[in-house]
Tab-separated table of N, CA and C in Angstrom:
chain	number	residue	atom	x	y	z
A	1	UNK	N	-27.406	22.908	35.110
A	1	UNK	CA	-26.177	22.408	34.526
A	1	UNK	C	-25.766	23.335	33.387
A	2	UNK	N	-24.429	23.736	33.112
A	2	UNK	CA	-24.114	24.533	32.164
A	2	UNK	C	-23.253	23.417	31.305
A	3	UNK	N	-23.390	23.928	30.305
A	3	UNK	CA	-22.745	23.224	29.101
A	3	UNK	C	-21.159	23.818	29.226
A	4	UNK	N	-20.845	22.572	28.870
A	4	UNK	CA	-19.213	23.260	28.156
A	4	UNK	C	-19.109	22.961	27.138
A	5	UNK	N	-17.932	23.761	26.074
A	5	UNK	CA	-17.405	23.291	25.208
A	5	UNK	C	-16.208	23.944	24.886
A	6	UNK	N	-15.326	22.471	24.122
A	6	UNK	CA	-14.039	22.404	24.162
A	6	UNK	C	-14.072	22.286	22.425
A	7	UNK	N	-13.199	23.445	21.595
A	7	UNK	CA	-12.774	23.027	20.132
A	7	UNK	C	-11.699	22.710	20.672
A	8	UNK	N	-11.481	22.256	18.950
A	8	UNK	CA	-10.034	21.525	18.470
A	8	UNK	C	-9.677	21.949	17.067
A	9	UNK	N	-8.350	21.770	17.001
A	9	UNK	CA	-7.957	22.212	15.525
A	9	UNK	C	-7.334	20.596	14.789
A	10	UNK	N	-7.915	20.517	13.722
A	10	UNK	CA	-7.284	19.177	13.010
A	10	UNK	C	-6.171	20.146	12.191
A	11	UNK	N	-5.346	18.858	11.540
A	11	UNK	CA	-4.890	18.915	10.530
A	11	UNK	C	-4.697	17.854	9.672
A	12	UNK	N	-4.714	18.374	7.688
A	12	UNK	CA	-4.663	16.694	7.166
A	12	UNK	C	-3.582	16.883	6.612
A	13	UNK	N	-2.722	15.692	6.318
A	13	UNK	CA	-1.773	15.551	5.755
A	13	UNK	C	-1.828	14.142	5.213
A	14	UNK	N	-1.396	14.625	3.645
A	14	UNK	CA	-1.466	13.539	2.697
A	14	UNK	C	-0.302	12.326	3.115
A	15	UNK	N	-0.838	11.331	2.784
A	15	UNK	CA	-0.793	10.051	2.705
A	15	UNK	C	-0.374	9.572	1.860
A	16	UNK	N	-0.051	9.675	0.512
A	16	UNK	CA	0.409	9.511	-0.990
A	16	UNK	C	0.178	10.913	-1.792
A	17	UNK	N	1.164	10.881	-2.880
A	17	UNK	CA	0.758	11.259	-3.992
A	17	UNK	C	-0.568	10.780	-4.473
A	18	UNK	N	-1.143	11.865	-5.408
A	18	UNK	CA	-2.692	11.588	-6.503
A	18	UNK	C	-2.742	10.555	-7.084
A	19	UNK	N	-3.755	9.788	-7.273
A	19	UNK	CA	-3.224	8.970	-8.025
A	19	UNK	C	-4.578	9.385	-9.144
A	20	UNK	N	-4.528	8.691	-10.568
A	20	UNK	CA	-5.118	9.157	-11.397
A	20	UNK	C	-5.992	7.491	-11.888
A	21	UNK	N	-7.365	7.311	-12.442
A	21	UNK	CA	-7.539	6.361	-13.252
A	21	UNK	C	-8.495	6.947	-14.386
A	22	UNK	N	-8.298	6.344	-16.568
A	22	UNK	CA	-9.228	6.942	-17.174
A	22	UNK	C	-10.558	5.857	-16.799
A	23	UNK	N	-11.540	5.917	-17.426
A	23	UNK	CA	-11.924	4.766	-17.882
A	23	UNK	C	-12.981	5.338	-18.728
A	24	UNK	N	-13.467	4.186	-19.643
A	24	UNK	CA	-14.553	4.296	-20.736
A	24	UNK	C	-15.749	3.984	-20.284
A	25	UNK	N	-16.885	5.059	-20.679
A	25	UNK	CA	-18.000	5.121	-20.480
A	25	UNK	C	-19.173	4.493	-20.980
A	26	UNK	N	-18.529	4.299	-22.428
A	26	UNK	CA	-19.043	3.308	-23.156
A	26	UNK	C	-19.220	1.941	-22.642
A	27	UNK	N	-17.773	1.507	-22.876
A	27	UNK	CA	-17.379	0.052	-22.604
A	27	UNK	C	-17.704	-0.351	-21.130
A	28	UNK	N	-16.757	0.579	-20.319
A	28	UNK	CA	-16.614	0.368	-18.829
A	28	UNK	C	-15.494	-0.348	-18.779
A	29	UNK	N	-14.445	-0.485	-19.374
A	29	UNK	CA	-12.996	-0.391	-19.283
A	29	UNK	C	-12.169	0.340	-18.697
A	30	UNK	N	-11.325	0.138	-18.160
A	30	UNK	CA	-10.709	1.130	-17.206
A	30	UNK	C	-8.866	0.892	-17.047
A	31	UNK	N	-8.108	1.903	-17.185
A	31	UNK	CA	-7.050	1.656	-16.958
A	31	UNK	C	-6.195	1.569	-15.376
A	32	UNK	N	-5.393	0.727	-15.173
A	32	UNK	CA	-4.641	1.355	-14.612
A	32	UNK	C	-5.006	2.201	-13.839
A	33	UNK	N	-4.622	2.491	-12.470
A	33	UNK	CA	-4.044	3.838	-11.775
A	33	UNK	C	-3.231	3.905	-11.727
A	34	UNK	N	-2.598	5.468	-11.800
A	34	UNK	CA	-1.315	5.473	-12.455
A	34	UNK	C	-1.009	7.196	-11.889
A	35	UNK	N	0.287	7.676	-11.307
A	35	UNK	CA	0.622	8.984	-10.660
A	35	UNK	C	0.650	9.883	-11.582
A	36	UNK	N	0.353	9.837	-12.927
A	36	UNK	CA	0.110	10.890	-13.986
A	36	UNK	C	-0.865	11.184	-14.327
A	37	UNK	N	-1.326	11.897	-14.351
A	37	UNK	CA	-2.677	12.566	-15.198
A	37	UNK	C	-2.387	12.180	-16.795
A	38	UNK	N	-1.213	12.755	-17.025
A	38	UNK	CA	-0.705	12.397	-18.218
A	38	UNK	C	-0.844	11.162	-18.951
A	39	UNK	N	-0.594	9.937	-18.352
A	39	UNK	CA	-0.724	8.685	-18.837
A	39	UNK	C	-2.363	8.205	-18.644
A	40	UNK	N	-2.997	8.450	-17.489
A	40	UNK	CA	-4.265	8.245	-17.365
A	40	UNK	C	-5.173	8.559	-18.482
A	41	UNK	N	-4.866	9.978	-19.667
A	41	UNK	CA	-5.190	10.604	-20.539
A	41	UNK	C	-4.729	9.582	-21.391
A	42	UNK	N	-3.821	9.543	-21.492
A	42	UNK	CA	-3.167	8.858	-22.724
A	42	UNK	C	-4.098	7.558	-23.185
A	43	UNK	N	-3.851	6.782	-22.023
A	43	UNK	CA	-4.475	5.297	-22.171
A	43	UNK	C	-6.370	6.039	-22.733
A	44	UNK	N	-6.588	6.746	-22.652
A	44	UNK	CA	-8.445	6.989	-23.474
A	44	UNK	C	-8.210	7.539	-24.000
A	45	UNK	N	-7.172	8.203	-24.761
A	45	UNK	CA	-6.876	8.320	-26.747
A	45	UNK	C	-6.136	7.119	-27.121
A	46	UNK	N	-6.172	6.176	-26.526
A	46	UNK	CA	-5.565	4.751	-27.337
A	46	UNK	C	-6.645	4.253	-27.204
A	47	UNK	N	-7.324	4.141	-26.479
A	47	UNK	CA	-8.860	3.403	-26.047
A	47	UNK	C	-9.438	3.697	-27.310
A	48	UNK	N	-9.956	5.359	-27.395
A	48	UNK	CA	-10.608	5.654	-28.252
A	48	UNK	C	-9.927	5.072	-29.586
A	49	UNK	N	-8.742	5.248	-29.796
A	49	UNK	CA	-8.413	5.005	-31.340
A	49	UNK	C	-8.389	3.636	-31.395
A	50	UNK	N	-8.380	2.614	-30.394
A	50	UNK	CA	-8.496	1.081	-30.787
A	50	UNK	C	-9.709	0.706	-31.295
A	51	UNK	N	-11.059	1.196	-30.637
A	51	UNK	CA	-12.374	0.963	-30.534
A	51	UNK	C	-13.485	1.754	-30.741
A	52	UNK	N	-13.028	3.296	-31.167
A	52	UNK	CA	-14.227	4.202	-31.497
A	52	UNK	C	-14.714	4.783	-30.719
A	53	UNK	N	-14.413	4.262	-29.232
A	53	UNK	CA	-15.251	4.413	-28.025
A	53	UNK	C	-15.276	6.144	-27.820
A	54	UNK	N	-15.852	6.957	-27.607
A	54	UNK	CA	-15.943	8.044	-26.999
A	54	UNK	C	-15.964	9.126	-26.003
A	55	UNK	N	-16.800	8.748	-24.815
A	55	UNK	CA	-17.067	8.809	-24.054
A	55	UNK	C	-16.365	8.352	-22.655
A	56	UNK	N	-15.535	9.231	-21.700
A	56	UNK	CA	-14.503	8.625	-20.893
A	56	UNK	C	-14.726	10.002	-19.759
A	57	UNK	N	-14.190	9.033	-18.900
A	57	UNK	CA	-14.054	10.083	-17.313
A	57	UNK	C	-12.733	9.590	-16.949
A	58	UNK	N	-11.981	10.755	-15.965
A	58	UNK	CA	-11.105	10.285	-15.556
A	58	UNK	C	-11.311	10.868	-13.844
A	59	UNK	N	-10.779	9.704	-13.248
A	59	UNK	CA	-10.899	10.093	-11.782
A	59	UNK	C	-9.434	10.413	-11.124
A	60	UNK	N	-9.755	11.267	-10.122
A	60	UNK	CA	-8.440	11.515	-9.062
A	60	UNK	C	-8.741	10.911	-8.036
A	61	UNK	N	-7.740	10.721	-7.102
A	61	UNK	CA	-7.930	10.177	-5.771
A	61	UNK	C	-6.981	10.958	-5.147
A	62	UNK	N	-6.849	10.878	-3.526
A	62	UNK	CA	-5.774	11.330	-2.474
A	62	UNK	C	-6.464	10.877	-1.394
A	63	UNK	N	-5.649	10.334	-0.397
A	63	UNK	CA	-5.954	10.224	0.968
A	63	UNK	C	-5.256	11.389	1.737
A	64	UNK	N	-5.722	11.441	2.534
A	64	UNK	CA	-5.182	12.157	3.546
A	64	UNK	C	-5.353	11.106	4.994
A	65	UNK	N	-4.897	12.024	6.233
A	65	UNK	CA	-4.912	11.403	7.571
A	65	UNK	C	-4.951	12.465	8.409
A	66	UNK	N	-6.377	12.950	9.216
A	66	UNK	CA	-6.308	13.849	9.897
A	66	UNK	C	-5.689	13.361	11.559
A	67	UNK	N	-4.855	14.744	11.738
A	67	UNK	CA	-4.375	14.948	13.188
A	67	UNK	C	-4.806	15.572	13.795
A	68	UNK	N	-5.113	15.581	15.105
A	68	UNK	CA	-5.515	16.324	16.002
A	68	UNK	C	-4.105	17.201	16.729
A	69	UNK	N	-4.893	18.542	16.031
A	69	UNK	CA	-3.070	19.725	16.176
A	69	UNK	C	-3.151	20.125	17.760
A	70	UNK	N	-2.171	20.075	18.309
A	70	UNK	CA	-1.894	20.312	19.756
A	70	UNK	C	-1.950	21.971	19.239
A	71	UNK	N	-2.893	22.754	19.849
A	71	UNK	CA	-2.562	24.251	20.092
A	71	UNK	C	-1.896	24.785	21.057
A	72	UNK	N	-1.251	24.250	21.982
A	72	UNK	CA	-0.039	24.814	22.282
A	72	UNK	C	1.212	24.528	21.782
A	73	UNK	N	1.192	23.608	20.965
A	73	UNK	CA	2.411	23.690	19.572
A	73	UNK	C	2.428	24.341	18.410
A	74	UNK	N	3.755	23.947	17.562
A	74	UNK	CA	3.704	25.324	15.991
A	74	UNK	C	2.676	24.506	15.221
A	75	UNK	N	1.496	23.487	15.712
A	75	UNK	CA	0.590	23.834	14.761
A	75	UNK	C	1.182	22.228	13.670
A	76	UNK	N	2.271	21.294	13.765
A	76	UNK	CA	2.556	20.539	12.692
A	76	UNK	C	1.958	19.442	13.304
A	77	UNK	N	1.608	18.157	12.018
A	77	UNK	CA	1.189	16.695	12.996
A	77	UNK	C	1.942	16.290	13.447
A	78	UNK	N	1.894	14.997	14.365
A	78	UNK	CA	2.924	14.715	14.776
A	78	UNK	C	3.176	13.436	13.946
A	79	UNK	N	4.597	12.940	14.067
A	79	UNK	CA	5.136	12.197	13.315
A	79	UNK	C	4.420	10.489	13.790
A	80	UNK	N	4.738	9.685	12.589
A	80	UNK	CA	3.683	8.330	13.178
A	80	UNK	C	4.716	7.519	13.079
């Protein structure tokens, strides 16, 4: 028996904008998710200046949704 094999080409395409959350490391408070980096920041220098707290991470997120790219097409997903 001989083996076969068949590739494929994916492609991902986002699903939303980033979304951003800070939160405190200390406390374990957490803001909001929120589409700014900017405000995500913001809210753990108010954190910090309400409470002293120090210590903070901020996370990103994104989804994506992979397609399976037809290679005999230009290669785009197809629409859902």
């Amino acid at each position: 028996m001989r083996a076969r094999y068949r590739f494929a080409e994916w492609t991902l395409a986002a699903d939303a904008e980033a979304r951003f959350a800070g939160e405190c490391l200390d406390c374990g408070e957490r803001c909001a998710d929120t589409a700014s980096a900017d405000e995500a920041q913001g809210w753990c220098l108010k954190h910090a200046g309400l409470t002293g707290d120090r210590c903070f991470a901020m996370k990103g997120s994104q989804f994506f949704t992979a397609y399976l790219t037809n290679a005999a097409a230009d290669g785009t997903p197809p629409t859902t």
